[in-house]
XYZ file of C-alpha atoms in Angstrom:
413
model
C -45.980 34.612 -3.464
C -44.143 32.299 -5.325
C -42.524 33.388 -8.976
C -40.562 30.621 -10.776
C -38.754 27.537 -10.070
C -35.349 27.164 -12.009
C -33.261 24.423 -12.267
C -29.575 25.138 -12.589
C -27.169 21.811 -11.968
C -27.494 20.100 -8.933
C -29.908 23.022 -7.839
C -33.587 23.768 -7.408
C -33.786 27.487 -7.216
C -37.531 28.609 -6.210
C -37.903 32.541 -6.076
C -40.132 34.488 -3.460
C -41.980 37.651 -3.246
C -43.715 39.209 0.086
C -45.249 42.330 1.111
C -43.770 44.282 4.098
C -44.626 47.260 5.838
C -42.018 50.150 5.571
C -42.435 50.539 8.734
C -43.801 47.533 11.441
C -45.541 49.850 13.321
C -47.734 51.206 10.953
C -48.921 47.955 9.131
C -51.551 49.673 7.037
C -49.007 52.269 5.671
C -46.513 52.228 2.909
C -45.416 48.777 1.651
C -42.431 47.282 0.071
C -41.911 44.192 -1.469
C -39.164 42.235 -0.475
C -37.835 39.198 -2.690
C -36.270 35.848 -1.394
C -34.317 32.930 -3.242
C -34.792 29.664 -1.661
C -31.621 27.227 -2.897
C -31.879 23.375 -2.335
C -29.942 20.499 -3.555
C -31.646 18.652 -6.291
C -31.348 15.375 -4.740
C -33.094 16.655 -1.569
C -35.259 18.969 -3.199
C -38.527 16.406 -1.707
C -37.081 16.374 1.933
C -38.285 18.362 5.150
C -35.108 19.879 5.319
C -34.160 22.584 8.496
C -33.894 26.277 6.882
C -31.165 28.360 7.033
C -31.632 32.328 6.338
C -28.513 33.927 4.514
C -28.044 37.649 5.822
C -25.809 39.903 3.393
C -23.052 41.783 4.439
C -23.315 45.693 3.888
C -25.374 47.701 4.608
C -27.547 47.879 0.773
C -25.429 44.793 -0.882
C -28.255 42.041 -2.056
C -27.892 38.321 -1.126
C -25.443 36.572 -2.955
C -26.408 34.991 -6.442
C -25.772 31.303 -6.386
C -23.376 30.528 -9.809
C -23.662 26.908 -8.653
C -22.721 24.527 -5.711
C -19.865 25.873 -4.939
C -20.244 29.425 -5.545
C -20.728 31.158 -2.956
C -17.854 28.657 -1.556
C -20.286 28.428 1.743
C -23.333 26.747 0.112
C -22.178 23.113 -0.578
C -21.933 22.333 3.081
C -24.847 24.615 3.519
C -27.221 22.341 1.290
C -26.109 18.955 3.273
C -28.157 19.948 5.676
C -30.606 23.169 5.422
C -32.780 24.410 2.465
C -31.673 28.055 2.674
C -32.807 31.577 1.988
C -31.001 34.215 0.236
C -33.014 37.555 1.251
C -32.675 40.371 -0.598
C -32.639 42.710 2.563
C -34.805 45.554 2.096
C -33.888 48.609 -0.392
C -31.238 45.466 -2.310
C -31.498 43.612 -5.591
C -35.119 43.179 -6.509
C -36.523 44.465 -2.632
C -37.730 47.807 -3.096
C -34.213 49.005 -4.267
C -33.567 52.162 -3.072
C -32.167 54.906 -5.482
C -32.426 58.609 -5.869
C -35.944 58.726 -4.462
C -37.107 61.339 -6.609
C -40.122 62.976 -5.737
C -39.415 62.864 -2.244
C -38.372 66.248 -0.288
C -35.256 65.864 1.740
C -37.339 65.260 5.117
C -39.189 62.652 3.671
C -35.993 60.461 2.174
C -34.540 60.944 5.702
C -37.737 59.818 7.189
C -38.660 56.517 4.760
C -34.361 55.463 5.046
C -34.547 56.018 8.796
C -36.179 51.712 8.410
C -33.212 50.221 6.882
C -31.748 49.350 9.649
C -31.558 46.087 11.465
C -33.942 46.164 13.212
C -36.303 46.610 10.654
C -34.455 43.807 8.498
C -35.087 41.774 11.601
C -39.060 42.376 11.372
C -39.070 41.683 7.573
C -37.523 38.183 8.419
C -40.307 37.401 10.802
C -42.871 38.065 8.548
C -41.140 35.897 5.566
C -41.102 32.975 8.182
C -44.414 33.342 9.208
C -45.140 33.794 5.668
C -43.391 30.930 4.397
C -44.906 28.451 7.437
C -41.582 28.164 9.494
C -41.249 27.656 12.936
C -37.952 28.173 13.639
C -34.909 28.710 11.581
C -31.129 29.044 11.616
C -29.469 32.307 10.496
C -26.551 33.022 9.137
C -25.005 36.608 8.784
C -22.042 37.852 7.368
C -20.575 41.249 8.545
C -23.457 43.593 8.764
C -25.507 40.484 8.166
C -23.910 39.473 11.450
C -25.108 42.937 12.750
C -28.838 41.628 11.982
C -28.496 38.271 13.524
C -27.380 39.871 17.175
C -30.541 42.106 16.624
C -32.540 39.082 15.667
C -31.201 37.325 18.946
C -32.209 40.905 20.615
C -35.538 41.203 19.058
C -36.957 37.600 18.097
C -35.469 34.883 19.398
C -38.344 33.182 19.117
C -37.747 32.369 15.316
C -34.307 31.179 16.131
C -33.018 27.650 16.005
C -29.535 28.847 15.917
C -27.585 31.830 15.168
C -24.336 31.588 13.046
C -22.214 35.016 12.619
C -19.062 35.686 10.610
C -17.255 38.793 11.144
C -20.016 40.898 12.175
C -20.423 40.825 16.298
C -21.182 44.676 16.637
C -20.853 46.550 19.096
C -23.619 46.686 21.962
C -23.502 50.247 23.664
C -20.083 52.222 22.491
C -20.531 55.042 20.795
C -20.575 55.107 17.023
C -17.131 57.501 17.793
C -15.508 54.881 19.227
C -16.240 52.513 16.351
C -14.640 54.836 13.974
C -11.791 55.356 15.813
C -10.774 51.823 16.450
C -11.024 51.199 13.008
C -9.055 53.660 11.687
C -6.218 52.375 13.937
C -6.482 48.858 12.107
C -6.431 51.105 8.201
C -3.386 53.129 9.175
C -1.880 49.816 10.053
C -3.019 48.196 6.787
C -1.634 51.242 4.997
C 1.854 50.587 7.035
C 1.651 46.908 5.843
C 0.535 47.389 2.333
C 3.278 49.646 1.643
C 6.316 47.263 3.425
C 5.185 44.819 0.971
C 4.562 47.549 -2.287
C 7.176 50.514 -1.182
C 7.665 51.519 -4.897
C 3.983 52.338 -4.567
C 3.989 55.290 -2.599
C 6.088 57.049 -4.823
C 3.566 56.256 -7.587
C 0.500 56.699 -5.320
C 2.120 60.715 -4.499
C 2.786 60.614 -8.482
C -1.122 59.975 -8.791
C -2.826 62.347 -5.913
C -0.401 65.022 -7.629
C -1.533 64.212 -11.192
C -5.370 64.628 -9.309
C -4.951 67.673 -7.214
C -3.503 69.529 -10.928
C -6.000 68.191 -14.025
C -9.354 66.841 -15.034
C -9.190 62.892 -14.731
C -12.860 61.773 -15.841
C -13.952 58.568 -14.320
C -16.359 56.860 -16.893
C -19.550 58.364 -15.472
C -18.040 61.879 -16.342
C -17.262 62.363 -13.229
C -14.045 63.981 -11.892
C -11.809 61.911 -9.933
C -10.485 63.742 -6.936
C -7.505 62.516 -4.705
C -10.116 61.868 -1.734
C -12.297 59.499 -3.485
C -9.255 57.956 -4.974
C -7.703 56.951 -1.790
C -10.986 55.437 -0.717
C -9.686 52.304 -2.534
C -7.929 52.107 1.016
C -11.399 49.982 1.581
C -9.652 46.891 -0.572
C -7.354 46.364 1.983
C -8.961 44.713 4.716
C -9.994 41.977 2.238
C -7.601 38.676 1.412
C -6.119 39.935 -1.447
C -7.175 43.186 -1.419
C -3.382 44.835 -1.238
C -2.908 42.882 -4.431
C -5.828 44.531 -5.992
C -5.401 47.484 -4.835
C -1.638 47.325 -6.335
C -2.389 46.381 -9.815
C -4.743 49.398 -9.866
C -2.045 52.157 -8.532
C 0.660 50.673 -10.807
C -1.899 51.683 -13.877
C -0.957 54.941 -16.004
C -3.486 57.470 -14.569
C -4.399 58.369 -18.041
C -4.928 55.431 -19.083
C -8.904 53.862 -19.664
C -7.712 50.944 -17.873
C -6.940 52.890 -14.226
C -10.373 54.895 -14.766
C -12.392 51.500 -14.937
C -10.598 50.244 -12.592
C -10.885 52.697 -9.953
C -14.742 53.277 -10.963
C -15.214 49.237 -10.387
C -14.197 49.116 -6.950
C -16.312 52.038 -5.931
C -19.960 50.467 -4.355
C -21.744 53.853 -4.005
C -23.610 54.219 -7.558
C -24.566 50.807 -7.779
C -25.772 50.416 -3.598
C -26.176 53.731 -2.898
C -27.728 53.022 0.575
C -24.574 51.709 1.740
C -23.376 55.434 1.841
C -26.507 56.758 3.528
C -27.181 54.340 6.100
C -23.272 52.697 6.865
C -23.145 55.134 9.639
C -26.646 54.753 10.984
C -26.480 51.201 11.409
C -23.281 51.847 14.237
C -25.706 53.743 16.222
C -27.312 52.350 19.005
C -28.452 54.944 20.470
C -26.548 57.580 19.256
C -26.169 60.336 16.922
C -23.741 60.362 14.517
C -22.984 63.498 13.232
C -20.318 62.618 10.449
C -18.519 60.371 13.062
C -15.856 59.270 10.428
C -15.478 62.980 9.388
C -14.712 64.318 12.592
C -12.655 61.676 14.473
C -10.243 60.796 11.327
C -6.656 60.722 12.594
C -4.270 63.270 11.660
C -1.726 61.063 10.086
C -4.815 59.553 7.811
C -5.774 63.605 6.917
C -2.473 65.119 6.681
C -0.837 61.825 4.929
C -1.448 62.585 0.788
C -0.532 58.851 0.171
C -2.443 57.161 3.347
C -5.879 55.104 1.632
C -8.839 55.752 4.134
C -11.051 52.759 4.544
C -15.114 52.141 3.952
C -15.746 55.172 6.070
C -18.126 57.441 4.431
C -17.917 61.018 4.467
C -20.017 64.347 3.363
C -18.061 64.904 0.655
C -19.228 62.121 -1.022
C -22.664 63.410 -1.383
C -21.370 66.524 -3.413
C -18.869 64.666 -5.743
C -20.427 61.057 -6.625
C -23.367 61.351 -9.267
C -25.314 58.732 -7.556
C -25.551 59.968 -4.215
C -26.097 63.756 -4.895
C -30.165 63.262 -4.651
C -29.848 62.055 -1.320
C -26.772 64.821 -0.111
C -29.899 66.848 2.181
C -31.058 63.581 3.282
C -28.234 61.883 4.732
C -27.281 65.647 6.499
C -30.268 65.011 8.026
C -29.953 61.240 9.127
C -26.294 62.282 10.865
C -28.333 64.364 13.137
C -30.903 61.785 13.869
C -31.154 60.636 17.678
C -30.839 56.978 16.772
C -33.013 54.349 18.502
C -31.298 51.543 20.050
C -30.715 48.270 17.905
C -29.995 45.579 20.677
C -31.215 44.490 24.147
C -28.293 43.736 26.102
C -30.256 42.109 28.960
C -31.874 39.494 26.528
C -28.625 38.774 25.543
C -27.279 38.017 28.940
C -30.210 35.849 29.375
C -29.774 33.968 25.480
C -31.218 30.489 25.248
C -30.385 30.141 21.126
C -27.790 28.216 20.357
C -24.855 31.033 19.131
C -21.430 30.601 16.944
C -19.446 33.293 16.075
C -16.256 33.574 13.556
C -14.176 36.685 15.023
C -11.567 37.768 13.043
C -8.285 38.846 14.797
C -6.733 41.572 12.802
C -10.446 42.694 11.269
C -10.544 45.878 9.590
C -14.125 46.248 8.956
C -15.391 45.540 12.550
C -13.234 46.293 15.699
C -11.775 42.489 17.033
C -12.170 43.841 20.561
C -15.532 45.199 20.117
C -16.789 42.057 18.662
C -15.291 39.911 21.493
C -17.042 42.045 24.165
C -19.951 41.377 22.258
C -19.148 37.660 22.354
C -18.417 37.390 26.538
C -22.341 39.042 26.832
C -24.240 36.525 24.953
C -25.029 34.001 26.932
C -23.838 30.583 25.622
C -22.559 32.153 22.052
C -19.224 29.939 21.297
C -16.357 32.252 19.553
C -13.820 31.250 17.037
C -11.122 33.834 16.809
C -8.434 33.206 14.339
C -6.090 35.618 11.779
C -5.840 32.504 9.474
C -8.780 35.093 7.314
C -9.703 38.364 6.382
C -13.027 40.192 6.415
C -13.774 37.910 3.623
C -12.864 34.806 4.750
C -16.463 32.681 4.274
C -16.543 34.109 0.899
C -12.522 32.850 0.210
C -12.937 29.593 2.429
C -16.603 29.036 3.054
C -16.715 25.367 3.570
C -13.670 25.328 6.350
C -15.673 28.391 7.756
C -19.313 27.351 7.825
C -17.897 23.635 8.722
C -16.479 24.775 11.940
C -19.235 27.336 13.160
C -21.399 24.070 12.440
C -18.969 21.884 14.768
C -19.292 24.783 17.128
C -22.700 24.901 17.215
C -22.820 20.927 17.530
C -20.048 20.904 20.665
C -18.317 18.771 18.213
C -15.368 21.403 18.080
């Protein structure tokens, strides 16, 4: 169904709603509603232009909000040549967001967030393209995004014209264990790096975890701030200027209203609380999970008072964050969920869509190695790996970027 048309400068912004399933299986059972942006140039708003699907990074983060041409940074060269889709992926923005599902016991949150995965994202974008009269379209996916393009190459190639992924090959069969502990090699390196170029900052981040550990510091939810959840602002640093973020936050008085925003601003988990309860979930190809991040955390990370962890998510979270306290029974119950698995590696080998990929080298979201074994079993998938960006680098640089997975895609690069 179509909603409104808006016309921003040198944009034609038409929004969508469908109807989905919950779950694809059951079509005739619960149904969500997902919503959909289409963005098109204004002066070639009257064309038959090719369609490209944006997939958000994530999991539970909504497609970005276009502020104009440039912003995103990706959608100017985007527009030259697709009309494009920003899906809300299920449970995001205005799809069915997900929040403390009251009403709901325990077993039956687990049950209805067992579909947000991407597989299920994958089905949703089938039925918007049949919806919407589309043969075939191109998709583009950052990180987790990228996560739902490899199961859309897995699942439905069918609805593929090409396949464009930026830091977000996942991993095809290792164990959501191994995932973990890759990554957490690549944050105690960050740490090591952040603090050669900060090293006053470790005396002030010890000053801080003390100051913690000893009194009442009251986020501005009311919430206590705890050393743990402090040093989860570790997650800034595998971003391009995350060390400088992170850095004007720890050099803050910790009394002070300015560190308490701060810190509460660059915590995701009351505003997307499905990031927390899924993040592990969507690792696990046929796995269980168990708390993976809890259990195979390093010792110098645990031991370390002044080492930031990264986007892990842990238990602990579910007993001291407001937001995700409804859901603490349900996600104990996910991590002991035998997890289907989320690609076909044999379809892969035998991939007929044309396939770019943007691998980043030093990664700290998404194991480089992981991604590039990923890479060598899709068949015909070309593979850009560079350190010229971080995790973020279509968002910082998304013309360059998208330009060059284009000329990839072409064989013009």
């Amino acid at each position: 169904m179509r909603l409104a048309i808006h016309r921003p400068p040198g944009l034609v912004l038409t929004e969508h709603e469908f109807e989905v399933p919950l779950d694809h299986s059951r079509p005739d059972a619960t149904k969500l509603t997902l919503f959909a942006r289409e963005v098109v140039g204004t002066e070639r708003a009257g064309e038959a232009l090719p369609w490209l699907l944006f997939l958000q990074g994530g999991p539970g983060f909504e497609a970005a909000r276009p502020l104009s041409r440039r912003d995103p940074t990706w959608l100017e060269p985007a527009l030259r040549r697709y009309r494009v889709l920003m899906l809300d992926q299920r449970g995001t923005g205005r799809s069915s967001p997900v929040g403390d599902m009251a009403g709901l016991t325990a077993r039956e949150q687990a049950d209805r967030l067992a579909f947000f995965r991407a597989d299920a994202i994958v089905r949703d974008a089938e039925a918007v393209r049949g919806a919407l009269g589309i043969d075939r379209w191109t998709v583009l996916g950052q990180s987790f995004g990228g996560f739902c393009v490899v199961s859309y190459l897995s699942l439905a190639p069918h609805g593929l014209d090409a396949a464009l992924v930026t830091g977000g090959l996942p991993p095809l069969e290792r164990h959501v264990d191994d995932v973990y502990s890759a990554t957490y090699r690549r944050v105690v390196d960050r740490n090591r790096a952040y603090y050669a170029r900060y090293p006053e900052d470790r005396d002030r981040v010890r000053a801080i975890v003390e100051r913690l550990d000893a009194g009442d510091v009251r986020l501005p939810t009311g919430e206590r701030l705890s050393a743990r959840r402090f040093r989860q602002l570790g997650m800034l640093l595998g971003t391009s200027t995350g060390a400088e973020r992170l850095h004007y936050i720890v050099e803050l008085p910790v009394d002070s209203p300015a560190f308490r925003h701060d810190v509460a601003a660059e915590s995701p988990f009351a505003r997307n609380p499905l990031y927390a309860v899924v993040h592990e979930a969507c690792y696990a190809s046929g796995c269980v999970t168990r708390w993976s991040a809890e259990r195979v955390m390093p010792d110098e990370l645990r031991a370390d008072e002044t080492m930031f962890t990264g986007e892990h998510v842990f238990p602990w979270m579910f007993e001291e964050i407001d937001a995700l306290a409804p859901l603490r029974e349900a996600a104990h119950l996910l991590a002991e969920r035998p997890w289907p698995p989320l690609y076909d590696p044999e379809t892969l080998l035998q991939n007929r869509v044309p396939a770019a990929a943007l691998v980043y080298a030093d990664d700290m979201y998404v194991e480089r190695s992981f991604s590039e074994e990923t890479a060598a079993r899709v068949r015909g998938l070309r593979a850009w790996v560079t350190n010229e960006y971080e995790h973020d680098g279509l968002r910082a640089d998304g013309g360059r970027v998208l330009g060059r997975l284009l000329e990839l895609l072409d064989g013009t690069a």
